[in-house]
Tab-separated table of C-alpha atoms in Angstrom:
chain	number	residue	atom	x	y	z
L	1	MET	CA	-24.056	-3.811	-26.345
L	2	ALA	CA	-24.269	-0.276	-27.699
L	3	ASN	CA	-27.148	0.521	-25.331
L	4	THR	CA	-25.127	-0.470	-22.275
L	5	ALA	CA	-22.054	1.540	-23.177
L	6	VAL	CA	-21.199	4.407	-20.830
L	7	PRO	CA	-20.422	7.773	-22.466
L	8	LEU	CA	-16.744	8.650	-22.252
L	9	LEU	CA	-17.205	11.889	-20.309
L	10	GLU	CA	-19.562	10.452	-17.694
L	11	LYS	CA	-18.365	9.145	-14.375
L	12	VAL	CA	-18.823	5.511	-13.465
L	13	TYR	CA	-19.559	4.492	-9.869
L	14	PHE	CA	-19.146	0.874	-8.799
L	15	GLU	CA	-21.424	-0.665	-6.232
L	16	ASN	CA	-19.741	-1.697	-2.944
L	17	CYS	CA	-16.614	0.313	-3.820
L	18	PRO	CA	-15.716	2.649	-0.908
L	19	GLY	CA	-13.744	4.931	-3.221
L	20	CYS	CA	-16.685	5.350	-5.599
L	21	LYS	CA	-18.971	5.981	-2.655
L	22	GLN	CA	-16.690	8.786	-1.529
L	23	GLU	CA	-16.458	10.181	-5.078
L	24	LYS	CA	-20.248	10.242	-5.378
L	25	LYS	CA	-20.488	12.027	-2.052
L	26	LYS	CA	-18.032	14.665	-3.267
L	27	ASP	CA	-20.023	15.238	-6.464
L	28	THR	CA	-23.336	15.598	-4.652
L	29	ASN	CA	-21.885	17.758	-1.840
L	30	PRO	CA	-19.656	20.446	-3.389
L	31	GLY	CA	-18.887	22.109	-0.066
L	32	ILE	CA	-15.897	21.596	2.238
L	33	PRO	CA	-16.014	18.123	3.886
L	34	TYR	CA	-15.631	19.314	7.465
L	35	LYS	CA	-16.109	15.894	9.093
L	36	GLU	CA	-13.470	14.184	6.945
L	37	PHE	CA	-11.097	17.113	7.383
L	38	ALA	CA	-11.557	16.835	11.154
L	39	PHE	CA	-10.487	13.170	10.903
L	40	VAL	CA	-7.462	14.187	8.842
L	41	TRP	CA	-6.463	16.826	11.377
L	42	MET	CA	-6.785	14.532	14.408
L	43	VAL	CA	-4.988	11.567	12.827
L	44	THR	CA	-2.099	13.748	11.653
L	45	LEU	CA	-1.848	15.362	15.072
L	46	CYS	CA	-1.825	11.894	16.629
L	47	THR	CA	1.206	10.833	14.588
L	48	ALA	CA	3.076	14.120	15.041
L	49	LEU	CA	2.773	14.495	18.817
L	50	PRO	CA	4.975	11.540	19.840
L	51	ILE	CA	7.730	12.577	17.417
L	52	SER	CA	8.622	15.753	19.250
L	53	ILE	CA	7.154	15.351	22.731
L	54	LEU	CA	10.518	14.230	24.088
L	55	PHE	CA	12.631	17.215	22.997
L	56	PRO	CA	12.042	19.526	26.011
L	57	PHE	CA	12.863	16.786	28.530
L	58	LEU	CA	15.283	14.668	26.480
L	59	TYR	CA	18.262	16.580	27.864
L	60	PHE	CA	17.145	15.817	31.427
L	61	MET	CA	16.120	12.242	30.591
L	62	ILE	CA	19.590	11.415	29.258
L	63	ARG	CA	21.077	13.016	32.350
L	64	ASP	CA	18.875	10.912	34.640
L	65	LEU	CA	19.675	7.694	32.753
L	66	HIS	CA	23.362	8.316	33.636
L	67	VAL	CA	24.676	7.368	30.205
L	68	ALA	CA	26.646	10.594	29.577
L	69	LYS	CA	29.838	11.021	31.563
L	70	ARG	CA	30.001	14.798	31.084
L	71	GLU	CA	27.298	17.418	30.705
L	72	GLU	CA	28.723	18.435	27.323
L	73	ASP	CA	28.122	14.860	26.063
L	74	ILE	CA	24.379	14.824	26.784
L	75	GLY	CA	23.555	16.234	23.346
L	76	PHE	CA	25.516	13.416	21.687
L	77	TYR	CA	23.439	10.663	23.329
L	78	ALA	CA	20.191	12.624	23.000
L	79	GLY	CA	20.617	12.729	19.228
L	80	PHE	CA	20.456	8.957	18.858
L	81	VAL	CA	17.254	8.690	20.885
L	82	GLY	CA	15.706	11.362	18.690
L	83	ALA	CA	16.925	9.588	15.533
L	84	SER	CA	15.651	6.110	16.449
L	85	PHE	CA	12.008	6.970	15.663
L	86	MET	CA	12.823	8.202	12.163
L	87	PHE	CA	15.159	5.275	11.508
L	88	GLY	CA	12.303	2.883	12.267
L	89	ARG	CA	9.988	4.858	9.997
L	90	ALA	CA	12.559	4.789	7.185
L	91	LEU	CA	12.646	0.983	7.344
L	92	THR	CA	8.900	0.553	6.846
L	93	SER	CA	7.431	3.666	5.149
L	94	ALA	CA	7.489	2.180	1.639
L	95	PHE	CA	5.884	-1.002	2.968
L	96	TRP	CA	3.046	0.896	4.639
L	97	GLY	CA	2.526	2.899	1.443
L	98	LEU	CA	2.055	-0.317	-0.546
L	99	VAL	CA	-0.289	-1.706	2.104
L	100	ALA	CA	-2.336	1.507	1.920
L	101	ASP	CA	-2.662	1.121	-1.871
L	102	ARG	CA	-3.678	-2.539	-1.662
L	103	CYS	CA	-5.662	-2.875	1.550
L	104	GLY	CA	-6.849	0.680	2.045
L	105	ARG	CA	-5.891	3.836	3.926
L	106	LYS	CA	-7.969	3.001	6.997
L	107	PRO	CA	-6.183	-0.226	8.127
L	108	VAL	CA	-2.785	1.483	8.008
L	109	ILE	CA	-4.116	4.454	9.954
L	110	VAL	CA	-5.618	2.203	12.661
L	111	ILE	CA	-2.401	0.158	13.043
L	112	GLY	CA	-0.347	3.340	13.343
L	113	ILE	CA	-2.589	4.738	16.061
L	114	CYS	CA	-2.332	1.472	18.010
L	115	ALA	CA	1.468	1.725	17.802
L	116	VAL	CA	1.313	5.217	19.297
L	117	ILE	CA	-0.847	3.991	22.185
L	118	ILE	CA	1.478	1.099	23.077
L	119	PHE	CA	5.033	2.202	22.392
L	120	ASN	CA	4.707	5.872	23.277
L	121	THR	CA	3.456	4.769	26.706
L	122	LEU	CA	6.367	2.342	27.098
L	123	PHE	CA	8.851	5.078	26.194
L	124	GLY	CA	7.621	7.113	29.149
L	125	LEU	CA	8.407	4.127	31.385
L	126	SER	CA	11.986	3.754	30.104
L	127	THR	CA	14.511	3.011	32.816
L	128	THR	CA	17.560	2.462	30.580
L	129	TYR	CA	19.038	4.220	27.564
L	130	TRP	CA	18.533	1.162	25.340
L	131	MET	CA	14.907	0.768	26.393
L	132	ALA	CA	14.307	4.356	25.315
L	133	ILE	CA	15.919	3.746	21.909
L	134	THR	CA	14.101	0.426	21.361
L	135	THR	CA	10.622	1.761	22.129
L	136	ARG	CA	11.174	4.762	19.864
L	137	LEU	CA	12.448	2.483	17.083
L	138	LEU	CA	9.368	0.244	17.295
L	139	LEU	CA	7.080	3.258	17.452
L	140	GLY	CA	8.572	4.568	14.215
L	141	SER	CA	8.510	1.175	12.483
L	142	LEU	CA	4.799	0.580	13.101
L	143	ASN	CA	3.678	4.177	12.579
L	144	GLY	CA	2.877	4.436	8.864
L	145	LEU	CA	0.260	7.149	9.236
L	146	LEU	CA	1.616	10.207	7.483
L	147	GLY	CA	1.861	8.858	3.930
L	148	PRO	CA	-1.692	7.453	3.777
L	149	ILE	CA	-3.227	10.464	5.509
L	150	LYS	CA	-1.652	12.814	2.953
L	151	ALA	CA	-3.263	10.798	0.152
L	152	TYR	CA	-6.502	10.584	2.124
L	153	SER	CA	-6.662	14.361	2.633
L	154	ILE	CA	-7.084	15.045	-1.088
L	155	GLU	CA	-9.264	12.007	-1.785
L	156	VAL	CA	-12.057	13.148	0.538
L	157	CYS	CA	-12.500	16.548	-1.111
L	158	ARG	CA	-13.059	18.158	-4.490
L	159	PRO	CA	-10.048	19.551	-6.424
L	160	GLU	CA	-10.758	23.144	-5.362
L	161	HIS	CA	-10.392	22.121	-1.699
L	162	GLN	CA	-7.240	20.004	-2.049
L	163	ALA	CA	-4.891	22.829	-1.042
L	164	LEU	CA	-6.914	23.236	2.159
L	165	GLY	CA	-6.834	19.470	2.767
L	166	LEU	CA	-3.074	19.289	2.404
L	167	SER	CA	-2.614	22.444	4.451
L	168	LEU	CA	-4.568	20.736	7.242
L	169	VAL	CA	-2.055	17.873	7.152
L	170	SER	CA	0.923	20.203	7.322
L	171	THR	CA	-0.843	22.362	9.918
L	172	ALA	CA	-1.634	19.449	12.198
L	173	TRP	CA	1.866	18.108	11.583
L	174	GLY	CA	3.461	21.449	12.406
L	175	ILE	CA	1.220	21.982	15.414
L	176	GLY	CA	1.971	18.459	16.630
L	177	LEU	CA	5.696	19.150	16.365
L	178	ILE	CA	5.118	22.272	18.481
L	179	ILE	CA	2.370	21.219	20.892
L	180	GLY	CA	4.203	17.928	21.495
L	181	PRO	CA	7.167	19.711	23.061
L	182	ALA	CA	4.732	21.976	24.915
L	183	ILE	CA	3.103	18.919	26.506
L	184	GLY	CA	6.532	17.479	27.238
L	185	GLY	CA	7.664	20.729	28.806
L	186	PHE	CA	4.603	21.227	31.004
L	187	PHE	CA	4.135	17.649	32.238
L	188	ALA	CA	7.648	16.170	32.450
L	189	GLN	CA	9.100	15.871	35.966
L	190	PRO	CA	5.749	16.655	37.637
L	191	ALA	CA	7.052	15.841	41.134
L	192	GLU	CA	9.584	18.664	40.812
L	193	LYS	CA	7.252	21.187	39.171
L	194	TYR	CA	4.051	20.425	41.056
L	195	PRO	CA	5.124	18.989	44.452
L	196	ASN	CA	1.720	19.783	45.986
L	197	ILE	CA	0.080	17.360	43.553
L	198	PHE	CA	2.771	14.730	42.901
L	199	SER	CA	5.164	13.489	45.561
L	200	GLN	CA	8.678	12.222	44.854
L	201	ASP	CA	7.659	8.754	46.109
L	202	SER	CA	4.638	8.495	43.815
L	203	PHE	CA	4.504	6.649	40.494
L	204	PHE	CA	5.056	9.928	38.636
L	205	GLY	CA	8.027	10.695	40.869
L	206	ARG	CA	9.670	7.366	40.003
L	207	PHE	CA	8.858	7.768	36.296
L	208	PRO	CA	9.227	11.537	35.771
L	209	TYR	CA	8.741	11.376	31.982
L	210	PHE	CA	5.678	9.130	31.894
L	211	LEU	CA	2.955	11.773	32.333
L	212	PRO	CA	3.505	13.656	29.020
L	213	CYS	CA	3.704	10.355	27.112
L	214	PHE	CA	0.534	9.131	28.803
L	215	CYS	CA	-1.309	12.329	27.810
L	216	VAL	CA	-0.451	11.748	24.139
L	217	SER	CA	-1.389	8.060	24.369
L	218	LEU	CA	-4.726	9.012	25.921
L	219	PHE	CA	-5.416	11.334	22.981
L	220	ALA	CA	-4.478	8.478	20.624
L	221	VAL	CA	-7.065	6.238	22.308
L	222	GLY	CA	-9.743	8.824	21.544
L	223	VAL	CA	-8.624	9.059	17.900
L	224	PHE	CA	-8.602	5.251	17.655
L	225	ILE	CA	-12.242	5.113	18.752
L	226	LEU	CA	-13.229	7.811	16.249
L	227	CYS	CA	-11.528	5.877	13.443
L	228	PHE	CA	-14.392	3.385	13.429
L	229	TRP	CA	-16.349	6.109	11.587
L	230	LEU	CA	-13.479	6.909	9.220
L	231	PRO	CA	-14.611	6.403	5.584
L	232	GLU	CA	-12.322	4.458	3.240
L	233	THR	CA	-11.315	6.176	-0.030
L	234	LEU	CA	-9.444	3.461	-1.921
L	235	HIS	CA	-11.186	2.207	-5.079
L	236	ARG	CA	-11.843	-1.540	-5.243
L	237	HIS	CA	-13.068	-2.603	-8.690
L	238	ASN	CA	-13.311	-5.890	-10.530
L	239	ALA	CA	-13.180	-5.287	-14.291
L	240	ASN	CA	-14.925	-8.581	-15.110
L	241	LYS	CA	-18.024	-7.623	-13.134
L	242	MET	CA	-18.900	-4.921	-15.644
L	243	GLN	CA	-19.653	-7.619	-18.213
L	244	ASP	CA	-21.793	-9.958	-16.131
L	245	GLY	CA	-23.971	-7.154	-14.792
L	246	THR	CA	-23.270	-7.643	-11.087
L	247	ILE	CA	-22.053	-4.080	-10.640
L	248	GLU	CA	-24.446	-1.199	-10.720
L	249	VAL	CA	-23.322	1.635	-13.000
L	250	LEU	CA	-24.569	5.056	-11.984
L	251	GLU	CA	-24.362	8.034	-14.281
L	252	ALA	CA	-23.140	11.363	-13.003
L	253	PRO	CA	-22.796	14.818	-14.544
L	254	SER	CA	-19.728	15.258	-16.701
L	255	HIS	CA	-18.489	18.450	-15.036
L	256	GLY	CA	-16.677	16.644	-12.196
L	257	SER	CA	-12.911	16.528	-12.438
L	258	GLY	CA	-11.822	14.432	-9.476
L	259	LEU	CA	-12.205	10.895	-10.870
L	260	LYS	CA	-10.596	9.454	-13.966
L	261	GLU	CA	-13.225	8.184	-16.367
L	262	ASN	CA	-11.609	4.852	-17.046
L	263	THR	CA	-10.776	3.592	-13.589
L	264	ASN	CA	-10.201	0.031	-14.728
L	265	GLU	CA	-7.564	1.216	-17.156
L	266	CYS	CA	-5.861	3.027	-14.295
L	267	GLU	CA	-5.757	-0.101	-12.171
L	268	GLU	CA	-4.420	-2.207	-15.021
L	269	ARG	CA	-1.760	0.382	-15.808
L	270	ALA	CA	-0.555	0.809	-12.218
L	271	PRO	CA	1.967	-2.067	-12.090
L	272	THR	CA	3.762	-0.845	-15.239
L	273	GLU	CA	4.304	2.729	-14.041
L	274	ASN	CA	7.657	3.325	-12.359
L	275	LEU	CA	7.405	6.088	-9.799
L	276	PHE	CA	11.178	6.461	-9.693
L	277	LYS	CA	11.072	7.625	-13.332
L	278	ASN	CA	8.493	10.288	-12.475
L	279	TRP	CA	10.883	13.238	-12.129
L	280	PRO	CA	8.276	15.800	-10.994
L	281	LEU	CA	7.506	13.432	-8.103
L	282	MET	CA	11.103	12.518	-7.289
L	283	SER	CA	12.395	16.094	-7.477
L	284	SER	CA	9.628	17.329	-5.150
L	285	ILE	CA	10.393	14.458	-2.744
L	286	ILE	CA	14.097	15.366	-2.674
L	287	VAL	CA	13.271	19.010	-1.937
L	288	TYR	CA	10.858	17.851	0.753
L	289	CYS	CA	13.542	15.644	2.304
L	290	VAL	CA	16.114	18.441	2.454
L	291	PHE	CA	13.706	20.816	4.177
L	292	SER	CA	12.582	17.992	6.499
L	293	LEU	CA	16.213	17.434	7.483
L	294	HIS	CA	16.483	21.108	8.317
L	295	ASP	CA	13.218	21.237	10.283
L	296	MET	CA	13.971	18.161	12.370
L	297	ALA	CA	17.477	19.381	13.179
L	298	TYR	CA	16.089	22.789	14.134
L	299	THR	CA	13.428	21.233	16.372
L	300	GLU	CA	16.016	19.288	18.355
L	301	ILE	CA	18.604	22.065	18.439
L	302	PHE	CA	16.124	24.699	19.602
L	303	SER	CA	15.069	22.623	22.606
L	304	LEU	CA	18.641	21.611	23.522
L	305	TRP	CA	19.898	25.172	23.041
L	306	ALA	CA	17.074	26.715	25.069
L	307	VAL	CA	17.544	24.454	28.131
L	308	SER	CA	21.363	24.437	28.113
L	309	ASP	CA	23.215	26.727	30.526
L	310	LYS	CA	24.195	30.254	29.496
L	311	ILE	CA	27.856	29.429	30.075
L	312	TYR	CA	27.514	27.056	27.107
L	313	GLY	CA	25.707	29.625	24.953
L	314	GLY	CA	22.157	28.556	25.836
L	315	LEU	CA	19.198	30.377	27.365
L	316	SER	CA	19.017	28.469	30.691
L	317	PHE	CA	15.300	27.831	30.126
L	318	SER	CA	13.424	25.165	32.052
L	319	SER	CA	11.459	22.517	30.171
L	320	GLN	CA	8.326	24.437	31.149
L	321	ASP	CA	9.699	27.655	29.612
L	322	VAL	CA	10.314	25.806	26.352
L	323	GLY	CA	6.807	24.378	26.529
L	324	GLU	CA	5.304	27.849	26.865
L	325	VAL	CA	7.218	29.164	23.858
L	326	LEU	CA	6.147	26.255	21.694
L	327	ALA	CA	2.533	26.369	22.865
L	328	ILE	CA	2.237	30.016	21.782
L	329	SER	CA	3.801	29.140	18.417
L	330	GLY	CA	1.419	26.222	17.958
L	331	PHE	CA	-1.736	28.260	18.514
L	332	SER	CA	-0.559	31.020	16.197
L	333	LEU	CA	0.384	28.458	13.566
L	334	LEU	CA	-3.143	27.050	13.610
L	335	VAL	CA	-4.599	30.503	12.952
L	336	TYR	CA	-2.128	31.129	10.117
L	337	GLN	CA	-2.716	27.821	8.386
L	338	LEU	CA	-6.493	27.933	8.541
L	339	PHE	CA	-7.071	31.558	7.611
L	340	LEU	CA	-3.966	32.923	5.869
L	341	TYR	CA	-2.122	30.121	4.074
L	342	PRO	CA	-4.907	29.153	1.573
L	343	SER	CA	-5.015	32.766	0.316
L	344	LEU	CA	-1.225	32.952	0.182
L	345	GLU	CA	-1.079	29.727	-1.829
L	346	LYS	CA	-3.662	31.013	-4.312
L	347	ILE	CA	-1.728	34.247	-4.839
L	348	LEU	CA	1.854	32.938	-4.970
L	349	GLY	CA	1.445	29.223	-5.639
L	350	PRO	CA	3.195	26.440	-3.710
L	351	ILE	CA	6.659	26.945	-5.240
L	352	THR	CA	6.962	30.719	-4.901
L	353	SER	CA	5.580	30.695	-1.363
L	354	SER	CA	8.143	28.033	-0.413
L	355	ARG	CA	10.976	30.084	-1.914
L	356	VAL	CA	9.947	33.264	-0.113
L	357	ALA	CA	9.653	31.397	3.206
L	358	SER	CA	13.084	29.839	2.707
L	359	VAL	CA	14.738	33.189	1.957
L	360	LEU	CA	13.216	34.770	5.070
L	361	SER	CA	14.311	31.858	7.260
L	362	ILE	CA	18.029	32.440	6.670
L	363	PRO	CA	18.493	35.837	8.391
L	364	LEU	CA	16.067	34.784	11.113
L	365	LEU	CA	18.138	31.727	12.011
L	366	ALA	CA	21.357	33.735	11.917
L	367	ALA	CA	19.960	35.951	14.697
L	368	PHE	CA	19.206	33.111	17.150
L	369	PRO	CA	22.667	32.827	18.821
L	370	PHE	CA	22.662	36.527	19.707
L	371	MET	CA	19.461	36.179	21.755
L	372	THR	CA	21.597	34.916	24.641
L	373	LYS	CA	22.670	38.527	25.231
L	374	LEU	CA	19.098	39.400	26.221
L	375	SER	CA	17.314	38.696	29.493
L	376	GLY	CA	13.965	39.065	31.226
L	377	LEU	CA	10.898	40.198	29.323
L	378	GLY	CA	12.915	41.230	26.269
L	379	LEU	CA	14.361	37.734	25.896
L	380	SER	CA	10.948	36.097	26.320
L	381	LEU	CA	9.318	38.389	23.751
L	382	ILE	CA	12.067	37.978	21.126
L	383	VAL	CA	12.273	34.187	21.509
L	384	ASN	CA	8.501	33.811	21.204
L	385	CYS	CA	8.336	35.992	18.085
L	386	ALA	CA	11.310	34.250	16.462
L	387	SER	CA	9.932	30.779	17.221
L	388	LEU	CA	6.516	31.720	15.858
L	389	LEU	CA	7.913	33.190	12.643
L	390	LYS	CA	10.295	30.276	12.082
L	391	ASN	CA	7.521	27.700	12.415
L	392	ILE	CA	5.203	29.642	10.096
L	393	LEU	CA	7.935	29.736	7.458
L	394	SER	CA	8.647	26.023	7.895
L	395	VAL	CA	5.037	24.931	7.513
L	396	THR	CA	4.669	27.134	4.419
L	397	ILE	CA	7.569	25.296	2.774
L	398	ILE	CA	6.390	21.814	3.767
L	399	THR	CA	2.823	22.440	2.598
L	400	GLY	CA	4.085	23.586	-0.800
L	401	THR	CA	6.076	20.382	-1.271
L	402	PHE	CA	3.049	18.310	-0.162
L	403	ILE	CA	0.965	19.869	-2.926
L	404	LEU	CA	3.633	19.243	-5.580
L	405	GLN	CA	4.027	15.589	-4.576
L	406	ASN	CA	0.341	14.745	-4.666
L	407	ASN	CA	-0.211	16.569	-7.957
L	408	ALA	CA	2.555	14.518	-9.586
L	409	VAL	CA	0.757	11.141	-9.367
L	410	PRO	CA	-2.760	9.746	-9.973
L	411	GLN	CA	-4.933	8.504	-7.100
L	412	HIS	CA	-4.036	4.837	-7.378
L	413	GLN	CA	-0.341	5.638	-6.810
L	414	ARG	CA	-0.572	8.211	-4.039
L	415	GLY	CA	-0.109	5.700	-1.240
L	416	ALA	CA	3.060	4.302	-2.826
L	417	ALA	CA	4.302	7.789	-3.757
L	418	ASN	CA	3.791	9.044	-0.212
L	419	GLY	CA	5.443	5.866	1.065
L	420	ILE	CA	8.545	6.721	-0.976
L	421	ALA	CA	8.392	10.296	0.321
L	422	MET	CA	8.080	9.078	3.906
L	423	THR	CA	11.003	6.681	3.457
L	424	GLY	CA	13.237	9.432	2.106
L	425	MET	CA	12.030	11.925	4.683
L	426	SER	CA	12.545	9.417	7.492
L	427	LEU	CA	16.106	8.693	6.379
L	428	PHE	CA	16.884	12.401	6.384
L	429	LYS	CA	15.117	12.875	9.707
L	430	THR	CA	17.042	9.924	11.112
L	431	ALA	CA	20.278	11.711	10.339
L	432	ALA	CA	18.977	15.084	11.534
L	433	PRO	CA	18.687	14.504	15.328
L	434	ALA	CA	21.844	12.372	15.470
L	435	CYS	CA	23.906	14.918	13.527
L	436	ALA	CA	22.285	17.826	15.357
L	437	GLY	CA	23.119	16.268	18.728
L	438	ILE	CA	26.733	15.599	17.713
L	439	ILE	CA	27.204	19.102	16.285
L	440	PHE	CA	25.513	20.702	19.303
L	441	SER	CA	27.751	18.748	21.700
L	442	TRP	CA	30.842	19.749	19.674
L	443	ALA	CA	29.765	23.406	19.561
L	444	GLN	CA	29.422	23.582	23.338
L	445	LYS	CA	33.098	22.667	23.627
L	446	ARG	CA	34.284	25.525	21.388
L	447	GLN	CA	32.813	28.565	23.123
L	448	TYR	CA	35.944	30.632	22.535
L	449	ALA	CA	36.748	29.686	18.945
L	450	SER	CA	37.778	32.566	16.655
L	451	PHE	CA	35.368	31.578	13.848
L	452	LEU	CA	31.674	31.033	14.623
L	453	PRO	CA	32.141	30.280	18.337
L	454	GLY	CA	29.725	28.119	20.286
L	455	ASP	CA	26.200	27.806	18.974
L	456	GLN	CA	26.813	30.253	16.122
L	457	VAL	CA	28.289	27.377	14.123
L	458	VAL	CA	25.171	25.272	14.801
L	459	PHE	CA	22.792	27.844	13.338
L	460	PHE	CA	25.224	28.534	10.491
L	461	ILE	CA	25.044	24.861	9.475
L	462	LEU	CA	21.237	24.996	9.664
L	463	ASN	CA	21.337	27.940	7.283
L	464	VAL	CA	23.568	26.053	4.861
L	465	VAL	CA	20.971	23.256	4.678
L	466	GLU	CA	18.192	25.820	4.208
L	467	PHE	CA	20.103	27.468	1.363
L	468	ILE	CA	20.645	24.118	-0.374
L	469	GLY	CA	16.910	23.439	-0.159
L	470	LEU	CA	16.206	26.882	-1.631
L	471	LEU	CA	18.507	26.227	-4.604
L	472	LEU	CA	16.734	22.917	-5.292
L	473	THR	CA	13.379	24.675	-5.745
L	474	PHE	CA	14.575	26.185	-9.028
L	475	LYS	CA	14.831	24.685	-12.511
L	476	PRO	CA	16.340	22.557	-13.907
L	477	PHE	CA	16.204	20.476	-10.695
L	478	LEU	CA	12.577	20.917	-9.670
L	479	ALA	CA	10.128	19.858	-12.368
L	480	LEU	CA	6.438	20.724	-12.346
L	481	PRO	CA	3.886	17.929	-12.859
L	482	ASN	CA	2.042	17.880	-16.175
L	483	LYS	CA	-1.476	19.323	-15.970
């Protein structure tokens, strides 16, 4: 028996275990796993695009569905359509996290992509207000991608590349939340924007909001096909097989740090560990949820504010104008996240970088309502710069909270931990569009109030939420995970 014992500091790889196969690959290839990171980026983008694609045309969609009796009430009804996706996600995120820990990351990812293909397409064909809400609700309920892909992003790489892996998730997520509206802005109502290509009597004339949804669904089909080559990372071990010799044990150098030496002990311990008692995890999730509430509310308010008429304090932009602004922000965000954020995170760390970004966001948001006094090239330049800076600051904060969450739990609990995070985030993001729509509709009716008239009150409330999130990043509330 002594001859078959494995030294404590040596890694153990189990035959036919996909997680061990991935761990061995990481140890033998110390470089950046570009192929796996490309999968991470595309899958995250696939789940982010349908969330925000509707915001540039949602105002016009609600108008065309004839559910709002007055123009000032459009924001009220738009909020509930925006909230239905996140409400569905809140109902099922914990479930998908558990499935990812038991059955693997890959099955959950594939199911989520299929949901995007089906229900995002049906949303573009909505002919009634309730059809729009129902398809968004089902899309959210069956889309459990984000939690597993966050866990996956750090399981496919060595510890020194985990910040880059998580930054890719937040980058693709942030870009999806920006490029999604850009696609919606460019391709919604094609018969009106491109009459030489699409006639009013054509299919796209009768369903003016189908084309942008179809473009996202088409991208999801491509990602679905690529997922057949997606490697699984979940460990599947049977402790009894070590004793009867049916599992091959391979020795590896002891300098690796990514895999716990006693994996069987980890699996046996998993059911007894209560994630809700893990305060470093729960505190980082709460901070993440508060900032997610802010970001989702900002995303909806920016689009509604930009397309609303100047007499109501808006910018009178078309959906295409909004799309152009968000497309520029999305490209710049990609450059920032790939080339600048990793260095920033190494210098400041995830917490300090999040605090700095939060502090800078407050005066920036306070300046938004005063942009309505500008016009022409000056307005376009200022709005583009402000949108770009705001999205860079937001993705810096979200990436920092991603890192804290995943560092707070071992590998075998990351799916469940991210499921809890997604449930909390989804609940907050369910409230965000609904509350943002109600507040925006109320603000448009008080253009001549003596205190914070019109949209000034909207951005003031956004700043209050941002400030609360900033306070929560300090001790004693936020606890760091044990090294």
